CSV table of C-alpha atoms and ligand atoms in Angstrom, one decimal:
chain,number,residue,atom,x,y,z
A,1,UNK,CA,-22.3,-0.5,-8.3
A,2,UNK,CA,-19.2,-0.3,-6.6
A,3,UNK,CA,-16.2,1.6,-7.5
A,4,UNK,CA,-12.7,0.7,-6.4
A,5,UNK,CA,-10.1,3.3,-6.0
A,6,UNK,CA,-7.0,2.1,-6.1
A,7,UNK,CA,-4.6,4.4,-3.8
A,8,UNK,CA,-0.5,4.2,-4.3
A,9,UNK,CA,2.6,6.0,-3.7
A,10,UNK,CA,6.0,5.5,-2.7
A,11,UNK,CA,7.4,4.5,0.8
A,12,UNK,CA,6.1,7.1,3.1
A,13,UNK,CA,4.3,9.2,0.3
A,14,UNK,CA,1.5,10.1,2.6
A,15,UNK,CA,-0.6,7.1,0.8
A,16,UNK,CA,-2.1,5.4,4.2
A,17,UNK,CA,-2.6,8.9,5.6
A,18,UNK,CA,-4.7,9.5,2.4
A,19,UNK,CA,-6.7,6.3,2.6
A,20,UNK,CA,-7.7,6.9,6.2
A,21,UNK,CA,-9.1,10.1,5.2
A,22,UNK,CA,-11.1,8.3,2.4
A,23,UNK,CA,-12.4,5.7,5.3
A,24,UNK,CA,-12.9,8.3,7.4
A,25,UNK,CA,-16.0,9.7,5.4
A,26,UNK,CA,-17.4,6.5,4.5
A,27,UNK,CA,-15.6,4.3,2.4
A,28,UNK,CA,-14.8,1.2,2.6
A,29,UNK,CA,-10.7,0.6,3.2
A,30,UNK,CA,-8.7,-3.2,1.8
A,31,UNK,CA,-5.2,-2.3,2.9
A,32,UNK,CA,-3.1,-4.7,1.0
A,33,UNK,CA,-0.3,-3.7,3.2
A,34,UNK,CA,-1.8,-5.4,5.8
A,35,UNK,CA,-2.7,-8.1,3.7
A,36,UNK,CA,0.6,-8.8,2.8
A,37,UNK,CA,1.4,-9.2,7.0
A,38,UNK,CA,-1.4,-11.3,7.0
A,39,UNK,CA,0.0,-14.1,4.9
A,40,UNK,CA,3.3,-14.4,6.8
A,41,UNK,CA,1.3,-14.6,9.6
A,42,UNK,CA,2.4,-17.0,12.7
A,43,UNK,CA,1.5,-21.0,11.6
A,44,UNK,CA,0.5,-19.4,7.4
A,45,UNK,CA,1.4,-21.5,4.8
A,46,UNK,CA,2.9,-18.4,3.5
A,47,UNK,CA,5.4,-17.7,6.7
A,48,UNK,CA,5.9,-21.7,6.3
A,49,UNK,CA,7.3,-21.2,2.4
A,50,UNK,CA,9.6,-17.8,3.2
A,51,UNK,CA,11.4,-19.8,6.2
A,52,UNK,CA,11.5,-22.4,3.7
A,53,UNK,CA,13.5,-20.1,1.3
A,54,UNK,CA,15.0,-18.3,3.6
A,55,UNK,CA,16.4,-20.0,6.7
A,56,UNK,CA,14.9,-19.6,10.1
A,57,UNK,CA,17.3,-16.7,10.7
A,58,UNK,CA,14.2,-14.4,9.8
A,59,UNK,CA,12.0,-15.4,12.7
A,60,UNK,CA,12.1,-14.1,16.0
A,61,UNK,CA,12.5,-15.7,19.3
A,62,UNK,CA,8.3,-16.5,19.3
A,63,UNK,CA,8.7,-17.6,16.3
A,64,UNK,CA,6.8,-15.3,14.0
A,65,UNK,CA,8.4,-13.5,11.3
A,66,UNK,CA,11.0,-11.4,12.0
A,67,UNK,CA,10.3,-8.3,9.2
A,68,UNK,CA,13.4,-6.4,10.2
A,69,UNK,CA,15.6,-9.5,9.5
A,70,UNK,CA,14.1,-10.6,6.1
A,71,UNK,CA,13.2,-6.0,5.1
A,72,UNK,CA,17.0,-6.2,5.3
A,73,UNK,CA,17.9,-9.2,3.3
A,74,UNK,CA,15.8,-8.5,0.6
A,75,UNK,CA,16.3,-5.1,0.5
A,76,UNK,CA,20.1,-5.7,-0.3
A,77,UNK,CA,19.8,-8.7,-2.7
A,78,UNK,CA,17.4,-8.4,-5.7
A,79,UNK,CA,17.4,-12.2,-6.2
A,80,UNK,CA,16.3,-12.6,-2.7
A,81,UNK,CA,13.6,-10.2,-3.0
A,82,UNK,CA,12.3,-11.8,-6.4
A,83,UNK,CA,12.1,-15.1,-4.6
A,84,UNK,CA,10.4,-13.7,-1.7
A,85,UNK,CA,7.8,-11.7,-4.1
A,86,UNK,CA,7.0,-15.2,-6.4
A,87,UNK,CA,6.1,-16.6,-3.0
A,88,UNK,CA,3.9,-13.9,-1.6
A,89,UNK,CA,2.5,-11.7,-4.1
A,90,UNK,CA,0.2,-14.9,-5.7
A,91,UNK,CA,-1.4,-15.1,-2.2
A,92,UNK,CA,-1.6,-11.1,-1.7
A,93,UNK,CA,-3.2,-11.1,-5.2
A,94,UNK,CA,-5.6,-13.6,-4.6
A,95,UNK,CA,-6.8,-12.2,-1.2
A,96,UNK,CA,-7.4,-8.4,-2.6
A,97,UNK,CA,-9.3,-10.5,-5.0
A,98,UNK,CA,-11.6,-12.1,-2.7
A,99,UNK,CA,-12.4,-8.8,-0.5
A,100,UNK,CA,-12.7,-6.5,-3.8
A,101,UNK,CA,-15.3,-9.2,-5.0
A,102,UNK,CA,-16.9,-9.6,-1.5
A,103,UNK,CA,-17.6,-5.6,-1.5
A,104,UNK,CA,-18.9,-5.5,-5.2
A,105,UNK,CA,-21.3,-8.6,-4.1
A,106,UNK,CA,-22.5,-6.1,-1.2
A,107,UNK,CA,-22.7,-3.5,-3.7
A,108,UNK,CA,-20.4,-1.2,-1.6
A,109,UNK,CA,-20.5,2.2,-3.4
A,110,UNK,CA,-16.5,3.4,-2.2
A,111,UNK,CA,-14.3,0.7,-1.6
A,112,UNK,CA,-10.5,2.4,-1.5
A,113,UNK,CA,-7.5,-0.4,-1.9
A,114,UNK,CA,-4.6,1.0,0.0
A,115,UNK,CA,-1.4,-0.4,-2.2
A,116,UNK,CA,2.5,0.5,-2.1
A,117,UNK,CA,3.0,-1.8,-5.1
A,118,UNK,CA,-0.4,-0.8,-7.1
A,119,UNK,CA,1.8,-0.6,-9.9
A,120,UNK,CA,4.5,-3.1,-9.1
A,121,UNK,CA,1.6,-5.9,-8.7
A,122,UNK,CA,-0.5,-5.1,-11.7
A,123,UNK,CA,-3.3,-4.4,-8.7
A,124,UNK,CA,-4.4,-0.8,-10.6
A,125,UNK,CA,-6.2,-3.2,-13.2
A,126,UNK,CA,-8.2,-4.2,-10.4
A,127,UNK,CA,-9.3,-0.5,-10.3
A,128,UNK,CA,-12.0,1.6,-11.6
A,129,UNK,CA,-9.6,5.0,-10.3
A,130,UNK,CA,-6.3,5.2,-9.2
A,131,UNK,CA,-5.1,8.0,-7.1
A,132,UNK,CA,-1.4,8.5,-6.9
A,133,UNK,CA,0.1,9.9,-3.8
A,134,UNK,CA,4.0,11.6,-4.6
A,135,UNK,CA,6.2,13.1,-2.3
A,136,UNK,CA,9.8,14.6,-2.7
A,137,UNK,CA,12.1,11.5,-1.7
A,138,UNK,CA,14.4,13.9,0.4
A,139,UNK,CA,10.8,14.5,2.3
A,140,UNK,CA,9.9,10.9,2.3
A,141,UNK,CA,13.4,9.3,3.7
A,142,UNK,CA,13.2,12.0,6.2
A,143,UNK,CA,9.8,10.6,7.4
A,144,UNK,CA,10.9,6.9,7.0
A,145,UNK,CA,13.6,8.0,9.6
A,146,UNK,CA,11.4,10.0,12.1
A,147,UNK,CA,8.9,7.1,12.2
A,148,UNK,CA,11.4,3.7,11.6
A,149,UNK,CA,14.5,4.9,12.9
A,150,UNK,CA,16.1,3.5,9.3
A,151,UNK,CA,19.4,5.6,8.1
A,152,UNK,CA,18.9,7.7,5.0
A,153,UNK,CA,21.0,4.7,3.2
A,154,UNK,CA,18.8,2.0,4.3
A,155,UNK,CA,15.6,4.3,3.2
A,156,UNK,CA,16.7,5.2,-0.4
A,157,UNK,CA,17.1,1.7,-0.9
A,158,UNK,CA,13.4,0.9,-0.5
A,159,UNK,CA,12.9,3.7,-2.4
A,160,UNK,CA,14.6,2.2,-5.2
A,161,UNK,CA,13.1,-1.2,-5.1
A,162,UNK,CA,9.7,0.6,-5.7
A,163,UNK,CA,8.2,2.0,-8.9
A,164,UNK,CA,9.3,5.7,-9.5
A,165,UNK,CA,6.6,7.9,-9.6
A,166,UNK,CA,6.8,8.6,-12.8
A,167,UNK,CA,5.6,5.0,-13.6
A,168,UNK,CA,2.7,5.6,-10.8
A,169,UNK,CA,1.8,9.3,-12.6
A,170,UNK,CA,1.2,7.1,-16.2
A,171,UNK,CA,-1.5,5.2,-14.3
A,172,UNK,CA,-3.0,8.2,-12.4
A,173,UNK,CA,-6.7,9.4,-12.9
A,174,UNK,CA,-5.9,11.6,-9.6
A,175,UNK,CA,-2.8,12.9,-8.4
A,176,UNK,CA,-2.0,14.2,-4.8
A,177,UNK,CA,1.5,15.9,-4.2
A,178,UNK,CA,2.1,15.4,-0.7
A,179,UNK,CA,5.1,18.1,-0.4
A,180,UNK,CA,3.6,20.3,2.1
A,181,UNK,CA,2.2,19.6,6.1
A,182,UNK,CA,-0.3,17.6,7.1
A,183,UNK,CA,-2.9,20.3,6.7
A,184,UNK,CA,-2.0,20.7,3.0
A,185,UNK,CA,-2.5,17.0,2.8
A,186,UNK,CA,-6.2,17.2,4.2
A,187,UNK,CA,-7.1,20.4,2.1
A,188,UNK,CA,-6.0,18.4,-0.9
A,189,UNK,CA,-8.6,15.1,0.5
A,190,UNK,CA,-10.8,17.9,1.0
A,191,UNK,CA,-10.3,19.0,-2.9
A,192,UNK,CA,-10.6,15.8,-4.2
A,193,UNK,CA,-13.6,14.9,-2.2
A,194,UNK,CA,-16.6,16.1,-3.7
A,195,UNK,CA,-15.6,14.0,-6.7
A,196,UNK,CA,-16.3,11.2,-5.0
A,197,UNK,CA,-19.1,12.1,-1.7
A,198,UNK,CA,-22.3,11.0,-4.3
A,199,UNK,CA,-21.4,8.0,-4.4
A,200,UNK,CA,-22.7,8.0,-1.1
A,201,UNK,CA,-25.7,9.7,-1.2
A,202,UNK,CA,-28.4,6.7,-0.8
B,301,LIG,P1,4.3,3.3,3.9
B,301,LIG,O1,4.4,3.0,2.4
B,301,LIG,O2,5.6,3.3,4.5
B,301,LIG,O3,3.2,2.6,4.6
B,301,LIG,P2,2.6,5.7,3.5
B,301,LIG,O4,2.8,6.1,2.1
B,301,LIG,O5,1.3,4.9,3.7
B,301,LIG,O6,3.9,4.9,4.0
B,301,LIG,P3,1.9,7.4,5.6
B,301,LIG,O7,2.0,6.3,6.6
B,301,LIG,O8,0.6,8.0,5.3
B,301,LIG,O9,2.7,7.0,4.3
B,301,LIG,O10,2.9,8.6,6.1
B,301,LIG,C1,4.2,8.3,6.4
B,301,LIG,C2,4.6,9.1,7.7
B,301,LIG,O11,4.8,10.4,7.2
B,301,LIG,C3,3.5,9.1,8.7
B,301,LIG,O12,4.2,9.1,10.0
B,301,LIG,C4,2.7,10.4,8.4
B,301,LIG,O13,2.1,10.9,9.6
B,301,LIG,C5,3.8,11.3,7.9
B,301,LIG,N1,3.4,12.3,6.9
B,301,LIG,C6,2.6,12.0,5.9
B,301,LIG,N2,2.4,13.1,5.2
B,301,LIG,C7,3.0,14.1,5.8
B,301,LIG,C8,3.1,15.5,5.6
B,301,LIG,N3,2.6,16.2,4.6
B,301,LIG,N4,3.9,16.2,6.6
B,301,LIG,C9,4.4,15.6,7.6
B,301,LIG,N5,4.3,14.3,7.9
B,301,LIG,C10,3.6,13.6,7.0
């Protein structure tokens, strides 16, 4: 038996940090954030459809995508970003699918799916769990800043394109408030642990 924990939280919630910790100990990680860079991949189909849409103005000189270019179109036009989500979440969808069904065939006891829109994407029906990640947003557009170098405009309007947390909380089995350091973050992994170390245990 496999169980999938489905792991989501805002922009810079902590969520990735969480997950590694998870993978760290033994599970097994599908980062759908990744997956979603994988379809827009130089020569996809799916990079092929969003220059399509959206002009090559949002690929760069080598001609792969350019995710500053197109972050900051459709982060500023909520038709844009609709369009841009009907072309990539089908093939996002399909290939969380395909690894979450690949690890239950392998009968992988902790696979962890690493999701900012969990929610947003329906993915937490994929999910046995779901553990939600929140942060304060002053604390998260402060860390969107240190680490992207965006200005605290351009990071509250990410913010706003995502779920709230409330909306992520009504889903939650587990719930880990990232408002402290990153040691508080691990003693909170370390908490939440034991609940799921058996599943390792041959
Ligand atoms: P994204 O949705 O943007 O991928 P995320 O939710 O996966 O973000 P992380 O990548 O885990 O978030 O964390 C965002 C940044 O904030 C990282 O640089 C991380 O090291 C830092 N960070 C996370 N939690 C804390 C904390 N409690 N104290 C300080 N820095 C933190």
């Amino acid at each position: 038996m496999t169980l999938v924990l489905g792991i989501t939280g805002g922009i810079a919630s902590g969520k990735s940090t969480v997950s590694a910790l998870f993978e760290a100990n033994g599970a097994e990680l599908v980062d759908a954030d990744r997956i979603a860079r994988e379809v827009v991949q130089q020569g996809s189909p799916g990079l092929r459809d969003v220059v399509a849409a959206f002009g090559a103005a949002v690929l760069s000189a080598d001609g792969s995508l350019d995710r500053k270019a197109l972050g900051a179109l459709v982060f500023s036009d909520r038709a844009a970003r609709t369009t841009l989500e009907a072309l990539l979440h089908p093939r996002i969808l399909s290939e969380v699918g395909r690894r979450l069904a690949d690890a239950r065939s392998h009968r992988l006891p902790l696979v962890v799916l690493d999701a900012a829109l969990l929610v947003e994407m329906g993915l937490h029906r994929h999910c046995d769990r779901v553990l939600v990640v929140t942060a304060p947003v002053e604390a998260r557009i402060a860390r969107i800043h240190r680490r992207d170098g965006l200005p605290a405009e351009a990071a509250a309007a990410r913010i706003a394109a995502q779920a709230t947390d409330a909306e992520r909380r009504a889903v939650a089995d587990h719930v880990i408030d990232n408002d402290a350091g990153l040691d508080a973050l691990r003693a909170a992994f370390a908490g939440l642990w034991p609940q799921f170390e058996p599943l390792l245990r041959p």
